[in-house]
């Protein structure tokens, strides 16, 4: 990741919030003899742990492809991102850019036993189902619980203590307030680059920057 102190995100609580809000992650390993291996899975925070601790799973045989637990793992978490047109700035000189927030989280995963993995899967399902009017929870019925217990063997759960991270939040912080306001407004308008999630993130970043 390109180092730029203007956009550096090094607050641990902000990284935890980024994971909570954007659980779909890219998992990358460097495996001797095989090179880079990448997979994509949802991740959870271990909310009871200190620091940043991730809980997730991979489907077999991804654990063998990654040699999971034997090497350092990088988990990449992305927040809102999108194109920003210089035409929105209303200034004489400008170039296009891309605003984004991303974190690279590093650590060596610990493989979970089947019973622990089942609990993590239960939490993962609950994380996404709880907002629905009739949540389809993993232990919703005895039959469903039995089915989940059978298929858990097709996955490998892991817990990863994040030992270091790099993160960047580029949300037009280097622009004057009036320009940022125009970017936010443009992103909320109908059109090919409509991006209300990015607009809200830029607005939040601006508010946090001027807060006492």
Tab-separated table of C-alpha atoms in Angstrom:
chain	number	residue	atom	x	y	z
A	1	UNK	CA	0.000	0.000	0.000
A	2	UNK	CA	1.353	3.420	-0.939
A	3	UNK	CA	2.381	5.323	2.155
A	4	UNK	CA	0.744	8.723	2.477
A	5	UNK	CA	0.506	10.252	5.951
A	6	UNK	CA	-2.406	12.477	4.903
A	7	UNK	CA	-4.655	9.445	4.488
A	8	UNK	CA	-3.204	7.075	7.063
A	9	UNK	CA	-5.760	5.339	9.252
A	10	UNK	CA	-4.042	4.025	12.363
A	11	UNK	CA	-6.756	4.138	15.005
A	12	UNK	CA	-7.582	0.607	16.166
A	13	UNK	CA	-11.201	1.424	16.948
A	14	UNK	CA	-11.680	2.754	13.404
A	15	UNK	CA	-10.321	-0.498	11.966
A	16	UNK	CA	-12.689	-2.522	14.127
A	17	UNK	CA	-15.603	-0.416	12.916
A	18	UNK	CA	-14.496	-0.871	9.313
A	19	UNK	CA	-14.627	-4.663	9.766
A	20	UNK	CA	-18.055	-4.491	11.414
A	21	UNK	CA	-19.498	-2.417	8.592
A	22	UNK	CA	-17.769	-4.281	5.735
A	23	UNK	CA	-17.456	-7.979	6.598
A	24	UNK	CA	-16.770	-9.288	3.069
A	25	UNK	CA	-12.985	-9.732	2.917
A	26	UNK	CA	-10.191	-10.931	0.657
A	27	UNK	CA	-7.828	-13.458	2.257
A	28	UNK	CA	-4.316	-13.645	0.804
A	29	UNK	CA	-1.480	-16.069	1.562
A	30	UNK	CA	1.979	-16.566	0.129
A	31	UNK	CA	2.523	-20.316	-0.025
A	32	UNK	CA	6.065	-21.598	-0.655
A	33	UNK	CA	6.197	-23.344	-3.999
A	34	UNK	CA	2.723	-22.157	-5.021
A	35	UNK	CA	2.975	-18.374	-4.791
A	36	UNK	CA	0.047	-16.120	-3.929
A	37	UNK	CA	-3.321	-17.655	-3.050
A	38	UNK	CA	-6.471	-15.545	-2.593
A	39	UNK	CA	-9.972	-16.394	-1.351
A	40	UNK	CA	-13.035	-14.365	-0.390
A	41	UNK	CA	-15.080	-14.912	2.769
A	42	UNK	CA	-17.042	-12.934	5.358
A	43	UNK	CA	-15.250	-12.154	8.624
A	44	UNK	CA	-16.410	-11.268	12.111
A	45	UNK	CA	-14.736	-9.451	14.964
A	46	UNK	CA	-14.207	-11.321	18.195
A	47	UNK	CA	-15.885	-8.602	20.226
A	48	UNK	CA	-14.754	-10.117	23.530
A	49	UNK	CA	-11.060	-9.985	22.647
A	50	UNK	CA	-8.630	-7.130	23.108
A	51	UNK	CA	-7.171	-5.614	19.979
A	52	UNK	CA	-8.332	-6.738	16.563
A	53	UNK	CA	-9.197	-10.436	16.356
A	54	UNK	CA	-10.948	-11.910	13.321
A	55	UNK	CA	-13.167	-14.975	13.172
A	56	UNK	CA	-13.983	-16.690	9.908
A	57	UNK	CA	-13.840	-19.932	7.965
A	58	UNK	CA	-12.866	-21.259	4.576
A	59	UNK	CA	-14.521	-24.018	2.609
A	60	UNK	CA	-12.514	-27.146	1.953
A	61	UNK	CA	-10.076	-27.465	0.216
A	62	UNK	CA	-9.135	-23.780	0.577
A	63	UNK	CA	-7.427	-24.539	3.887
A	64	UNK	CA	-4.943	-26.743	2.004
A	65	UNK	CA	-4.424	-24.190	-0.751
A	66	UNK	CA	-3.579	-21.531	1.851
A	67	UNK	CA	-1.731	-23.951	4.154
A	68	UNK	CA	-3.916	-22.283	6.735
A	69	UNK	CA	-2.282	-21.853	10.117
A	70	UNK	CA	1.261	-22.390	8.843
A	71	UNK	CA	1.962	-18.933	7.399
A	72	UNK	CA	1.146	-15.274	7.811
A	73	UNK	CA	-2.233	-14.337	6.358
A	74	UNK	CA	-3.307	-10.950	5.018
A	75	UNK	CA	-6.992	-10.119	5.252
A	76	UNK	CA	-8.070	-7.128	3.161
A	77	UNK	CA	-11.222	-5.281	4.212
A	78	UNK	CA	-12.736	-2.591	2.000
A	79	UNK	CA	-15.146	0.201	2.787
A	80	UNK	CA	-16.999	2.466	0.344
A	81	UNK	CA	-15.029	3.575	-2.698
A	82	UNK	CA	-15.653	5.261	-6.012
A	83	UNK	CA	-14.629	7.593	-8.797
A	84	UNK	CA	-14.480	11.337	-8.142
A	85	UNK	CA	-14.709	13.561	-11.231
A	86	UNK	CA	-12.683	16.795	-11.402
A	87	UNK	CA	-15.744	18.353	-13.023
A	88	UNK	CA	-17.398	18.367	-9.610
A	89	UNK	CA	-14.692	20.564	-8.066
A	90	UNK	CA	-15.613	23.770	-9.938
A	91	UNK	CA	-11.981	24.911	-9.939
A	92	UNK	CA	-9.692	25.775	-12.855
A	93	UNK	CA	-7.124	22.990	-12.361
A	94	UNK	CA	-8.093	19.493	-11.220
A	95	UNK	CA	-7.513	15.829	-11.988
A	96	UNK	CA	-9.740	12.786	-11.429
A	97	UNK	CA	-9.229	10.573	-8.418
A	98	UNK	CA	-10.652	7.600	-6.534
A	99	UNK	CA	-11.761	7.882	-2.913
A	100	UNK	CA	-11.624	4.747	-0.778
A	101	UNK	CA	-10.996	3.185	2.619
A	102	UNK	CA	-9.127	-0.106	2.974
A	103	UNK	CA	-7.230	-2.051	5.636
A	104	UNK	CA	-4.606	-4.803	5.319
A	105	UNK	CA	-4.726	-6.972	8.431
A	106	UNK	CA	-1.868	-9.398	9.120
A	107	UNK	CA	-1.568	-12.379	11.438
A	108	UNK	CA	-1.162	-16.145	11.613
A	109	UNK	CA	-4.542	-17.894	11.939
A	110	UNK	CA	-5.339	-20.473	14.592
A	111	UNK	CA	-7.456	-23.378	13.322
A	112	UNK	CA	-10.673	-23.915	15.295
A	113	UNK	CA	-12.049	-27.253	16.428
A	114	UNK	CA	-15.383	-28.282	14.879
A	115	UNK	CA	-17.423	-27.214	17.910
A	116	UNK	CA	-15.768	-23.768	17.944
A	117	UNK	CA	-16.198	-23.470	14.192
A	118	UNK	CA	-19.890	-24.287	14.560
A	119	UNK	CA	-20.296	-21.485	17.102
A	120	UNK	CA	-18.562	-19.037	14.763
A	121	UNK	CA	-20.808	-20.087	11.878
A	122	UNK	CA	-23.828	-19.616	14.144
A	123	UNK	CA	-22.662	-16.074	14.964
A	124	UNK	CA	-22.001	-15.381	11.294
A	125	UNK	CA	-25.517	-16.409	10.280
A	126	UNK	CA	-27.011	-14.406	13.151
A	127	UNK	CA	-24.964	-11.341	12.094
A	128	UNK	CA	-26.706	-11.192	8.719
A	129	UNK	CA	-30.111	-12.645	9.579
A	130	UNK	CA	-30.909	-10.549	12.645
A	131	UNK	CA	-32.038	-7.558	10.564
A	132	UNK	CA	-34.692	-9.607	8.739
A	133	UNK	CA	-38.283	-9.743	9.972
A	134	UNK	CA	-38.150	-13.548	10.273
A	135	UNK	CA	-34.473	-14.453	10.869
A	136	UNK	CA	-33.459	-17.855	9.519
A	137	UNK	CA	-31.033	-18.734	12.309
A	138	UNK	CA	-28.803	-21.780	12.189
A	139	UNK	CA	-30.479	-23.261	15.260
A	140	UNK	CA	-33.929	-22.141	14.226
A	141	UNK	CA	-35.186	-25.743	14.350
A	142	UNK	CA	-33.730	-29.018	15.582
A	143	UNK	CA	-33.600	-30.281	11.989
A	144	UNK	CA	-31.714	-27.203	10.829
A	145	UNK	CA	-29.283	-27.475	13.752
A	146	UNK	CA	-28.634	-31.132	12.876
A	147	UNK	CA	-28.039	-30.192	9.245
A	148	UNK	CA	-25.564	-27.452	10.236
A	149	UNK	CA	-23.696	-29.889	12.486
A	150	UNK	CA	-23.318	-32.263	9.533
A	151	UNK	CA	-22.074	-29.727	7.016
A	152	UNK	CA	-19.643	-27.999	9.394
A	153	UNK	CA	-17.050	-30.605	8.416
A	154	UNK	CA	-16.971	-29.027	4.960
A	155	UNK	CA	-15.497	-25.846	6.419
A	156	UNK	CA	-12.417	-24.958	8.434
A	157	UNK	CA	-12.831	-22.187	10.992
A	158	UNK	CA	-10.051	-19.929	12.161
A	159	UNK	CA	-9.297	-17.176	14.648
A	160	UNK	CA	-6.680	-14.598	13.708
A	161	UNK	CA	-5.089	-12.151	16.108
A	162	UNK	CA	-4.076	-9.145	14.018
A	163	UNK	CA	-0.445	-8.458	14.878
A	164	UNK	CA	-0.062	-5.517	12.498
A	165	UNK	CA	-2.138	-3.573	10.036
A	166	UNK	CA	-1.873	-0.917	7.344
A	167	UNK	CA	-4.904	1.163	6.492
A	168	UNK	CA	-5.741	4.174	4.405
A	169	UNK	CA	-8.801	6.393	4.214
A	170	UNK	CA	-8.735	8.754	1.245
A	171	UNK	CA	-11.913	10.802	1.405
A	172	UNK	CA	-10.992	14.106	-0.304
A	173	UNK	CA	-9.438	15.391	2.931
A	174	UNK	CA	-6.950	17.456	0.935
A	175	UNK	CA	-9.711	19.500	-0.707
A	176	UNK	CA	-11.271	22.761	0.579
A	177	UNK	CA	-14.577	22.424	2.412
A	178	UNK	CA	-16.606	23.887	-0.453
A	179	UNK	CA	-15.099	21.406	-2.929
A	180	UNK	CA	-15.782	18.475	-0.608
A	181	UNK	CA	-19.381	19.633	-0.253
A	182	UNK	CA	-19.769	19.623	-4.045
A	183	UNK	CA	-18.264	16.121	-4.290
A	184	UNK	CA	-20.702	14.839	-1.662
A	185	UNK	CA	-23.635	16.415	-3.474
A	186	UNK	CA	-22.543	15.011	-6.854
A	187	UNK	CA	-22.222	11.496	-5.449
A	188	UNK	CA	-25.818	11.679	-4.220
A	189	UNK	CA	-27.240	12.767	-7.556
A	190	UNK	CA	-28.631	10.363	-10.181
A	191	UNK	CA	-26.050	9.401	-12.774
A	192	UNK	CA	-23.341	6.891	-13.656
A	193	UNK	CA	-21.291	7.648	-10.528
A	194	UNK	CA	-24.074	7.906	-7.986
A	195	UNK	CA	-22.588	6.543	-4.756
A	196	UNK	CA	-24.499	7.537	-1.613
A	197	UNK	CA	-22.428	5.195	0.593
A	198	UNK	CA	-19.221	6.959	-0.439
A	199	UNK	CA	-20.883	10.363	-0.015
A	200	UNK	CA	-21.832	9.476	3.550
A	201	UNK	CA	-18.330	8.232	4.311
A	202	UNK	CA	-16.737	11.439	2.968
A	203	UNK	CA	-19.193	13.495	5.004
A	204	UNK	CA	-18.456	11.502	8.151
A	205	UNK	CA	-14.713	11.838	7.641
A	206	UNK	CA	-15.079	15.602	7.213
A	207	UNK	CA	-17.169	15.934	10.377
A	208	UNK	CA	-14.693	13.851	12.391
A	209	UNK	CA	-11.787	15.955	11.097
A	210	UNK	CA	-13.276	19.214	12.398
A	211	UNK	CA	-14.671	17.796	15.644
A	212	UNK	CA	-13.023	19.197	18.800
